[in-house]
CSV table of C-alpha atoms and ligand atoms in Angstrom, one decimal:
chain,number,residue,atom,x,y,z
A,1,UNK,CA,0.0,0.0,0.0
A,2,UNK,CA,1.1,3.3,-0.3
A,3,UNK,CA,2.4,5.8,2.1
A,4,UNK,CA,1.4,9.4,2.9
A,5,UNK,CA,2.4,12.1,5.3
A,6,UNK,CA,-0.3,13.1,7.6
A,7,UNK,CA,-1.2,16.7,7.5
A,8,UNK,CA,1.8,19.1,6.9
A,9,UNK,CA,3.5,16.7,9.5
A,10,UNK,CA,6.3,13.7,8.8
A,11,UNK,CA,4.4,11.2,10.0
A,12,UNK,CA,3.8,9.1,7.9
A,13,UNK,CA,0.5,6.4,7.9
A,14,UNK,CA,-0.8,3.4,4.9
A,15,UNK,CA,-3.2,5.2,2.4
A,16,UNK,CA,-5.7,3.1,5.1
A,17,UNK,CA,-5.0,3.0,8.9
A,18,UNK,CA,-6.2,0.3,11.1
A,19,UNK,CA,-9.3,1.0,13.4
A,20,UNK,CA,-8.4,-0.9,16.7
A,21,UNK,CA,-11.3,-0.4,18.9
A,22,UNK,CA,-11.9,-4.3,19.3
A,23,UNK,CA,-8.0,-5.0,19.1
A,24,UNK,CA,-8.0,-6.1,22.7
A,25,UNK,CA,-7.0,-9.4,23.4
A,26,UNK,CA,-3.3,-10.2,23.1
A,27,UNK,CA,-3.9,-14.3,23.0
A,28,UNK,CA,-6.8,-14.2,19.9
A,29,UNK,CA,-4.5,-15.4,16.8
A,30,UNK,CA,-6.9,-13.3,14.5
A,31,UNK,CA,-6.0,-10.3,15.9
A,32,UNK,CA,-2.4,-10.8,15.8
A,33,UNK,CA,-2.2,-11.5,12.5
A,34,UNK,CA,-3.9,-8.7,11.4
A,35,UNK,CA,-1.5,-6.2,13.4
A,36,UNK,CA,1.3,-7.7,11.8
A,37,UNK,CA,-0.1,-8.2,8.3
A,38,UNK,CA,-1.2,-4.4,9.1
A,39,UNK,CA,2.6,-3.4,9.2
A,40,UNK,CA,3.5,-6.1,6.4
A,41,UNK,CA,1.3,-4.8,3.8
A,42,UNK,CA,2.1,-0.7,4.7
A,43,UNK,CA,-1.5,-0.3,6.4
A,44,UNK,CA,0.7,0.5,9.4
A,45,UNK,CA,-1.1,3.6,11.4
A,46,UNK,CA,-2.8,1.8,14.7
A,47,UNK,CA,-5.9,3.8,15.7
A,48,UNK,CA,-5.9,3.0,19.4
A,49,UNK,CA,-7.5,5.1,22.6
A,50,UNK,CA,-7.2,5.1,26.4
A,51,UNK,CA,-11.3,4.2,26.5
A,52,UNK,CA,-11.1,1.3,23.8
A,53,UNK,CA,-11.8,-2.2,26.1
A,54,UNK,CA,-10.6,0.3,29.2
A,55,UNK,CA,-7.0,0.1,28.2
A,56,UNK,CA,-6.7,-3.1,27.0
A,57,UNK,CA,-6.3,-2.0,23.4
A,58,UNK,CA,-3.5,-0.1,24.2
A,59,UNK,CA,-1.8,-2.9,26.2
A,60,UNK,CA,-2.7,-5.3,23.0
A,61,UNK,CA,-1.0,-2.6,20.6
A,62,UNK,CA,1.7,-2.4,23.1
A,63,UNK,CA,2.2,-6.2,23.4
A,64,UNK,CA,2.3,-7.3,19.7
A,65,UNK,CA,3.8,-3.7,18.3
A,66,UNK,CA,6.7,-3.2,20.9
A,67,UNK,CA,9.1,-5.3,18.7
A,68,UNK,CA,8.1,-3.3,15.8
A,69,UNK,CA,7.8,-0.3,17.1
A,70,UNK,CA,10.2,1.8,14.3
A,71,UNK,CA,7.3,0.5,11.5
A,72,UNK,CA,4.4,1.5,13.5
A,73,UNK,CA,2.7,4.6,13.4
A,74,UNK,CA,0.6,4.5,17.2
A,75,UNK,CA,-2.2,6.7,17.6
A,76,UNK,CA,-4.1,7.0,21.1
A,77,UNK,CA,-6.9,9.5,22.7
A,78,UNK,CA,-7.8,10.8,25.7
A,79,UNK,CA,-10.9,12.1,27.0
A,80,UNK,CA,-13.2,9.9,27.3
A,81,UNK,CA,-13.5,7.8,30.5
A,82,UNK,CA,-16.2,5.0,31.0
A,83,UNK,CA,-17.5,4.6,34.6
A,84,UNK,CA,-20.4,2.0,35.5
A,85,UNK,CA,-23.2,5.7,35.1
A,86,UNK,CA,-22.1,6.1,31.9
A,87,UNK,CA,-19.1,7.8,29.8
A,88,UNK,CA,-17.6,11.2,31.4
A,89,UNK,CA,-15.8,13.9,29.3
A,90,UNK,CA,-12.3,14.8,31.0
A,91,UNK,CA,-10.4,17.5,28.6
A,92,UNK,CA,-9.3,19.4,31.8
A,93,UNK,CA,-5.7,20.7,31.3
A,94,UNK,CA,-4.4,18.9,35.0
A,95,UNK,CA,-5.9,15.4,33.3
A,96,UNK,CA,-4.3,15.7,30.1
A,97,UNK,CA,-0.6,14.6,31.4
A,98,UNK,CA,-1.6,12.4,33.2
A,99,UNK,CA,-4.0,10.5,30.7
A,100,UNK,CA,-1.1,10.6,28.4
A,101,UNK,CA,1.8,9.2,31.1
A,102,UNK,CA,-0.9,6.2,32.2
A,103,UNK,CA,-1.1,5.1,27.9
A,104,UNK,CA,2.8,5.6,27.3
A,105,UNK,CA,2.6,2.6,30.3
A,106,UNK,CA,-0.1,0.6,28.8
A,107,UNK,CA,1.9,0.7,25.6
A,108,UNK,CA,5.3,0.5,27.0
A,109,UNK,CA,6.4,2.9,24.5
A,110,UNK,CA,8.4,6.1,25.3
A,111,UNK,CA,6.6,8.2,22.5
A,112,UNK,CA,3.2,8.0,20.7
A,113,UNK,CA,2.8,9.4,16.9
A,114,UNK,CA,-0.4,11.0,17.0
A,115,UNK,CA,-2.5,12.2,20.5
A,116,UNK,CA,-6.0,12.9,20.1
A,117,UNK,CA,-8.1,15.0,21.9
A,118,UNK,CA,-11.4,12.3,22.0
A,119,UNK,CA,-14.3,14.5,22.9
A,120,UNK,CA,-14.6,18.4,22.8
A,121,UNK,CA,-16.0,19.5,25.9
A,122,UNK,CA,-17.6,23.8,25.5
A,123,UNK,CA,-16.9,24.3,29.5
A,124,UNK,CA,-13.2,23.5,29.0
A,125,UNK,CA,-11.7,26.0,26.7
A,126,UNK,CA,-9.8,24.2,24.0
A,127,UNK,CA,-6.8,26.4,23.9
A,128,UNK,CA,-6.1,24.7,28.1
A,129,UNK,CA,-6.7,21.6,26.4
A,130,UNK,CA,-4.2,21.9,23.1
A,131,UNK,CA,-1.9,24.0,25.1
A,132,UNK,CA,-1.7,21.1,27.7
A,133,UNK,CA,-1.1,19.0,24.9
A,134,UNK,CA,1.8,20.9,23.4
A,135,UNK,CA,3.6,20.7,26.7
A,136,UNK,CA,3.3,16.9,25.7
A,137,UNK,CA,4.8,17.6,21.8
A,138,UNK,CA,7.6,19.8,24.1
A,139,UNK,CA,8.2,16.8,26.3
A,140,UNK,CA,8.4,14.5,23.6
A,141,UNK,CA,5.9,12.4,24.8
A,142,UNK,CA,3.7,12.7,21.8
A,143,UNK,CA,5.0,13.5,18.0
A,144,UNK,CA,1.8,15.4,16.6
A,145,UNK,CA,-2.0,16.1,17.7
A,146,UNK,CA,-5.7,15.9,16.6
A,147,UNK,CA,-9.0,16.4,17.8
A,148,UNK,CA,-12.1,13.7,17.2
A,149,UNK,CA,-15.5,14.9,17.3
A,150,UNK,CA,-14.9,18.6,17.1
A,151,UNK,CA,-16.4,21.7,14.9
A,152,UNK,CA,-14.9,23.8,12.6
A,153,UNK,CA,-14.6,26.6,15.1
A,154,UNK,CA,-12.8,24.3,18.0
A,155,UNK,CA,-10.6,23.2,14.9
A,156,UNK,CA,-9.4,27.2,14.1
A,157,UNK,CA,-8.8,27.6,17.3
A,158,UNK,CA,-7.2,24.6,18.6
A,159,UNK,CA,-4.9,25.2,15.6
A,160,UNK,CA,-3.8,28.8,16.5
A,161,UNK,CA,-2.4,27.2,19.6
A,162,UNK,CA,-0.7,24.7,17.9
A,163,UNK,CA,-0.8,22.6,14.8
A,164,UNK,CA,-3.2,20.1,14.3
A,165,UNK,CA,-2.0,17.5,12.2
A,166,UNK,CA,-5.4,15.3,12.0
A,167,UNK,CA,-9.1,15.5,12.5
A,168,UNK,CA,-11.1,12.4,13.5
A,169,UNK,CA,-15.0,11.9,12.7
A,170,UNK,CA,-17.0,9.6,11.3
A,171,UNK,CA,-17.5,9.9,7.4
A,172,UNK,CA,-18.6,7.2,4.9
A,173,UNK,CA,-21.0,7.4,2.4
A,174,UNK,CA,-23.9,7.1,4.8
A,175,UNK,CA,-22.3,9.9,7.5
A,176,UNK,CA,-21.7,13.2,5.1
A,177,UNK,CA,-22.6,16.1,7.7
A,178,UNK,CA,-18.7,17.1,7.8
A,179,UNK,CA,-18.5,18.0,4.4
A,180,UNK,CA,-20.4,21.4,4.9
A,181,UNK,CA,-17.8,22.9,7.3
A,182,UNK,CA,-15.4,20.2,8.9
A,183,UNK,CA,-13.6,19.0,5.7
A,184,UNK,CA,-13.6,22.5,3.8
A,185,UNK,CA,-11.6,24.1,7.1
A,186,UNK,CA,-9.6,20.8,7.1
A,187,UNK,CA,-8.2,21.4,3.7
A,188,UNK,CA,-8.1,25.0,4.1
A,189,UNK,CA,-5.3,24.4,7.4
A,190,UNK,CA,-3.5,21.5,5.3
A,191,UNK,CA,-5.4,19.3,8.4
A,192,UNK,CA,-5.2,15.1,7.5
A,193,UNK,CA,-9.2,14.1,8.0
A,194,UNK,CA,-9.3,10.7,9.3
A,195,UNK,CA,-12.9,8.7,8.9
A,196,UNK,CA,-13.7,6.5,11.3
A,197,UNK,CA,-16.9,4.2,10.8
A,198,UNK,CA,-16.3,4.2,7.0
A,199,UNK,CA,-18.1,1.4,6.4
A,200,UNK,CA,-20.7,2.4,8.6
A,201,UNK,CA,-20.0,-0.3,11.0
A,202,UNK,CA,-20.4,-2.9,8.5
A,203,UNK,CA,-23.6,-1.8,7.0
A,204,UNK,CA,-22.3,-0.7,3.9
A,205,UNK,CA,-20.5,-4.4,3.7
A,206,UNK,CA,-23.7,-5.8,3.5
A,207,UNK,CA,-23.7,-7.3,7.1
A,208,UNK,CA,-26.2,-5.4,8.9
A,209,UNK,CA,-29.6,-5.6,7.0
A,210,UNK,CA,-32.2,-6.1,10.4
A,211,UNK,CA,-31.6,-4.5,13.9
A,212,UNK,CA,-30.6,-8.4,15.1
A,213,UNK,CA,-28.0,-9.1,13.0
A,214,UNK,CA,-26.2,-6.3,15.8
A,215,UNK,CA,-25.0,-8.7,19.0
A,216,UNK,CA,-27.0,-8.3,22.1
A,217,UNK,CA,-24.2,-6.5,24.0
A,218,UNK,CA,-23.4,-4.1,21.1
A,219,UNK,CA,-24.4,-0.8,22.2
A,220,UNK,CA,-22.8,1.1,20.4
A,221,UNK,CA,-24.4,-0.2,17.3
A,222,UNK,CA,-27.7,-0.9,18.7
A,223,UNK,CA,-27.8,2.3,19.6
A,224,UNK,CA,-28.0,4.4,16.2
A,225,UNK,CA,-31.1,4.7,15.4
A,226,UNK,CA,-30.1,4.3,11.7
A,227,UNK,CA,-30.4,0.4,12.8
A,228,UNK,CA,-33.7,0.3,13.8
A,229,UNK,CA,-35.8,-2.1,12.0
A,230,UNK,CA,-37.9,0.3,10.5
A,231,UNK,CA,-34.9,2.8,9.4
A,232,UNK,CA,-32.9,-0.4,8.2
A,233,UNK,CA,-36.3,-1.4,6.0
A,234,UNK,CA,-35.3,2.0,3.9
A,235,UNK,CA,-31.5,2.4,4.3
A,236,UNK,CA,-31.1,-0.8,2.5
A,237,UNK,CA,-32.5,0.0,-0.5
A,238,UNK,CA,-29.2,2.7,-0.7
A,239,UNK,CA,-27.2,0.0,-1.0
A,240,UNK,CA,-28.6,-1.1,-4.4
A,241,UNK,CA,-25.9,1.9,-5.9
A,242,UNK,CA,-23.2,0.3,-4.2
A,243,UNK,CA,-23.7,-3.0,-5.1
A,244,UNK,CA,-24.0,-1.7,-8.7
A,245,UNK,CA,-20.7,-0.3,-8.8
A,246,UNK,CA,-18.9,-2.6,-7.2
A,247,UNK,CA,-20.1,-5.6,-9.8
A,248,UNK,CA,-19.1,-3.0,-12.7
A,249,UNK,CA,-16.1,-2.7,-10.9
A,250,UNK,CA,-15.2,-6.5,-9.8
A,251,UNK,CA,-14.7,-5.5,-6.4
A,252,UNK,CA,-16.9,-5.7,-2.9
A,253,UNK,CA,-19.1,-3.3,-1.4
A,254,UNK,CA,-17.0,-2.7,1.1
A,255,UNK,CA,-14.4,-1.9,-1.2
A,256,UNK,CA,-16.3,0.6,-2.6
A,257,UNK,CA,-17.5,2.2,-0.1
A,258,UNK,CA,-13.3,2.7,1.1
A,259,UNK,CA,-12.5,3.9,-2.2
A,260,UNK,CA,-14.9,6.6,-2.5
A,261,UNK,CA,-13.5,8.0,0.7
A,262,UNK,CA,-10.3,8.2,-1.1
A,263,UNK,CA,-12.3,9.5,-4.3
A,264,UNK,CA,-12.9,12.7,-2.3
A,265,UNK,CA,-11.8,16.5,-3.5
A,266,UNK,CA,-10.2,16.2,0.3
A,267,UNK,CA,-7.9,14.7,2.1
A,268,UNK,CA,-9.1,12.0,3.8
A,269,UNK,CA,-7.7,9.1,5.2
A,270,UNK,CA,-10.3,6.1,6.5
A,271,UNK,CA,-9.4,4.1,9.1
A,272,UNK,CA,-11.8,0.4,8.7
A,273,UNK,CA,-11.7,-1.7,11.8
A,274,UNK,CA,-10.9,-5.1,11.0
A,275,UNK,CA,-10.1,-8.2,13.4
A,276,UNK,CA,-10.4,-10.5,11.1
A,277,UNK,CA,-7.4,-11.2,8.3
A,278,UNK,CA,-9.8,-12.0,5.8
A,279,UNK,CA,-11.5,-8.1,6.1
A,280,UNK,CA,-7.7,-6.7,6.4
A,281,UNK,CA,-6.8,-7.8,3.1
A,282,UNK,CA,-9.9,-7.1,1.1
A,283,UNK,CA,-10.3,-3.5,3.0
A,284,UNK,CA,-6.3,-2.8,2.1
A,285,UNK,CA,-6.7,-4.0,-1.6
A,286,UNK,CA,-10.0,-1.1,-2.0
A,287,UNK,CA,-6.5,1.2,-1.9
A,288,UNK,CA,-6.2,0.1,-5.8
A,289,UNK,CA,-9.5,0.6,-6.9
A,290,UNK,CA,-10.7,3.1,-9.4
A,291,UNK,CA,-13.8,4.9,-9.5
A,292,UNK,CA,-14.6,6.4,-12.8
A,293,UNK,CA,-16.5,9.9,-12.7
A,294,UNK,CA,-20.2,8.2,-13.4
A,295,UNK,CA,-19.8,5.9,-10.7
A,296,UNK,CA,-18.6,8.3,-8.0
A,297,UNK,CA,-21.6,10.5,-9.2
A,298,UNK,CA,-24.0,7.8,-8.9
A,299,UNK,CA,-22.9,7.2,-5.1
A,300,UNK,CA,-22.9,10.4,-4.1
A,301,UNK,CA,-26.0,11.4,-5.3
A,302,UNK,CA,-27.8,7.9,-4.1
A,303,UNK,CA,-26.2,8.3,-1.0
A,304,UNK,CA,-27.0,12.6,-0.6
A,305,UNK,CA,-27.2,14.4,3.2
A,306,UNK,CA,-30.5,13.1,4.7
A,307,UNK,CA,-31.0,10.3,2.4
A,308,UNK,CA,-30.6,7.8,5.3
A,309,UNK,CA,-33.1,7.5,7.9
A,310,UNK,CA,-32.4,7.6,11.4
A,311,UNK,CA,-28.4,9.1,13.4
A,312,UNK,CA,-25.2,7.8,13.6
A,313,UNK,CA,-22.9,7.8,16.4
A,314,UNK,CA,-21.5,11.2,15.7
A,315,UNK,CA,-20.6,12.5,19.4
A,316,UNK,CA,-21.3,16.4,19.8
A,317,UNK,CA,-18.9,18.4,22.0
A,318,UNK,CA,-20.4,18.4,25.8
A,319,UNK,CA,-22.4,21.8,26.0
A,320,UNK,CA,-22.5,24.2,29.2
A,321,UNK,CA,-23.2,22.8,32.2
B,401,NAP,N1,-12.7,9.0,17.4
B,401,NAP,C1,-13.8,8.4,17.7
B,401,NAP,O1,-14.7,8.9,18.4
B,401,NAP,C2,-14.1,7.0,17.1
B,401,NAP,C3,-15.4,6.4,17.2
B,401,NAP,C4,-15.6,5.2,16.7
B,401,NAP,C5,-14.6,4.5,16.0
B,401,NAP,N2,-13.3,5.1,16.0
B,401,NAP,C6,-12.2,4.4,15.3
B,401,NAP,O2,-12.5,4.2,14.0
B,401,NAP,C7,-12.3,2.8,13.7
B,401,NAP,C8,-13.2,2.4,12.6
B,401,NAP,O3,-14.5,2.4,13.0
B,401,NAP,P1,-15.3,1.1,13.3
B,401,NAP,O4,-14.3,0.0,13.3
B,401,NAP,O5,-16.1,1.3,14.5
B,401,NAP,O6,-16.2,1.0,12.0
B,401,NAP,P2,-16.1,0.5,10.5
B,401,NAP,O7,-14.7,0.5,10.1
B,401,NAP,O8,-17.1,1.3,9.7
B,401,NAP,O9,-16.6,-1.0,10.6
B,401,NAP,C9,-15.9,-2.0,11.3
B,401,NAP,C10,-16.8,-3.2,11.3
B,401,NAP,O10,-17.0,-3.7,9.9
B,401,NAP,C11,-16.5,-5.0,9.9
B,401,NAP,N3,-15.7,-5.1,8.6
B,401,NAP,C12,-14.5,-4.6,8.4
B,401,NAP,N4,-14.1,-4.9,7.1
B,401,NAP,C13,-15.1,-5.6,6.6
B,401,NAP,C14,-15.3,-6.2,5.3
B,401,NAP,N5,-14.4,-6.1,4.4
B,401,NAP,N6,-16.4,-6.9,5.1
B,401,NAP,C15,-17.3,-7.1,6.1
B,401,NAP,N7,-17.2,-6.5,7.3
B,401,NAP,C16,-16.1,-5.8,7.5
B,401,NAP,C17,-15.6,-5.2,11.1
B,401,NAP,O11,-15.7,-6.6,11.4
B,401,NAP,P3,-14.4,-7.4,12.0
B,401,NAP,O12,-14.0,-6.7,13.3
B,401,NAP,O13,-15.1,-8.7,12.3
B,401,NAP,O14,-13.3,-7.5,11.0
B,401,NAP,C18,-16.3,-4.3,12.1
B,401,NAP,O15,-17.4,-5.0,12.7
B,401,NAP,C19,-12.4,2.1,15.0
B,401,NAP,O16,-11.8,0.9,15.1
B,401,NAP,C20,-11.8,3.1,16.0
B,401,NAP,O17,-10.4,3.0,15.9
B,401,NAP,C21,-13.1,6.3,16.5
């Protein structure tokens, strides 16, 4: 695959990075091999977070990456804590080192590529936030920073404080609300935009078609009121364009629903979770399709802003308390 800088940074990350929110169990032989087919094919940037499995994904990257550390790009966030009421925001300047200290542990690394700032929270002003986390660039603790789930405006001013080398939302063909402000600002500051959920969770692979085909302790999922039955009985029928172009093409849904993120006048980088092999290689492999004009039409006006029925997962900044 090939290899890209990320943002006006020297980092560099796979055209695809690897989402690793269920990359948490050291012993499961699937999800070894696909961290080190990851680095072996060039898909090689390792979307981690403090929150993911409570730190287990971290000590999971840490475990399997350590030895391969110089070919890894290792990407964590803080921010988000989950506590038995719920998940809290903490983007309080005190928090920030020490957030960052505790994941350096868990990965028993010295340095991590790219910090992200997980949730934006309106009471904390992000300047403490991103000025707490350039005392970690200073420390060299962390090599570059980003912000997930943010606005346009945190994004301008996050980046007067220092430069922010990635933004992190969810975007796929069936999640489009960033393309009004977020991505236009993104370009404008030379800012990498990472998707996450670019294949909508695995909806636009074909693999979610009734609310029960989510597992019972899949909240996340079950949660989106895009996967109600009801929603799902009309978000379906979108898939009809997909599954046209990708016969015309010879490739998978899935693939094509990666490579129109890369078919975008932006600069966006998706990052598919897979922790299976058999989704690594066909997800890395959408790096080398080709969308013809027609066909990337045809997708983006079958899959238009408000076309889908029901929300996603985007997370909105915390307002005033
Ligand atoms: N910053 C944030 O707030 C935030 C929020 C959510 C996610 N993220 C990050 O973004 C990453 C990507 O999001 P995501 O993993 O939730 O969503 P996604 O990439 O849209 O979908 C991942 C799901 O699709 C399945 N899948 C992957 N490739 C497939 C294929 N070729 N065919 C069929 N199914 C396939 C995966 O199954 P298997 O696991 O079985 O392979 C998994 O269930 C996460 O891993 C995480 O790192 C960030």
């Amino acid at each position: 695959m090939k290899s890209r800088k990320i943002g006006k940074t020297e980092l560099l990350s796979g055209l695809f990075g690897l989402g690793c929110n269920k990359m948490l169990d050291p012993n499961n032989a699937d999800m070894v091999a696909v961290a080190h087919e990851a680095i072996d094919i060039g898909m090689n940037q390792f979307d981690g977070a403090d929150v993911y499995g409570e730190g287990k994904c971290e000590i999971f990257l840490g475990t399997i990456l350590k030895s391969r550390r110089d070919e890894a790009t290792i990407v964590s966030k803080f921010g988000m804590i989950r506590t038995p009421q719920g998940a809290v925001v903490n983007v309080k300047p005190d928090y920030v080192k020490q957030a960052c200290d505790a994941s350096l542990g868990r990965l028993q690394m010295d340095h991590i590529d790219l910090y992200y700032q997980h949730r934006m929270d309106l009471n904390v002003p992000i300047e403490d936030t991103v000025g707490a986390m350039a005392g970690l660039v200073k420390a060299g603790k962390v090599k570059e920073i980003g912000l997930c789930n943010t606005t346009s405006d945190l994004i301008r001013r996050a980046h007067k404080v220092h430069p922010i080398a990635a933004v992190q939302m969810e975007y796929s063909l069936m999640e489009r609300g960033v393309e009004k402000d977020v991505l236009p600002t993104c370009k404008e500051l030379g800012i990498t935009f990472v998707a996450y959920g670019p294949l909508t969770y695995a909806f636009l692979a074909g693999e979610v078609k009734k609310h029960d085909d989510l597992p019972q302790n899949d909240a996340f999922r079950r949660r989106q009121s895009r996967f109600t039955d009801e929603n799902l009985d009309h978000n379906v029928k979108m898939l009809a364009a997909l599954n046209q172009v990708a016969t015309e093409v010879g490739a998978t849904p899935a693939q094509i629903a990666l490579a129109w993120c890369l078919h975008r006048p932006f600069d966006v980088l998706p990052i598919p979770g897979s922790s299976k092999p058999k989704h690594l290689e066909e997800n890395a492999e959408a790096a080398d399709v080709h969308l013809t004009e027609s066909q990337v039409k045809l997708l983006d006006s079958s899959f238009s802003v408000g076309a889908a029925k029901g929300d996603g997962a985007m997370m909105a900044p915390v307002s005033p308390r």
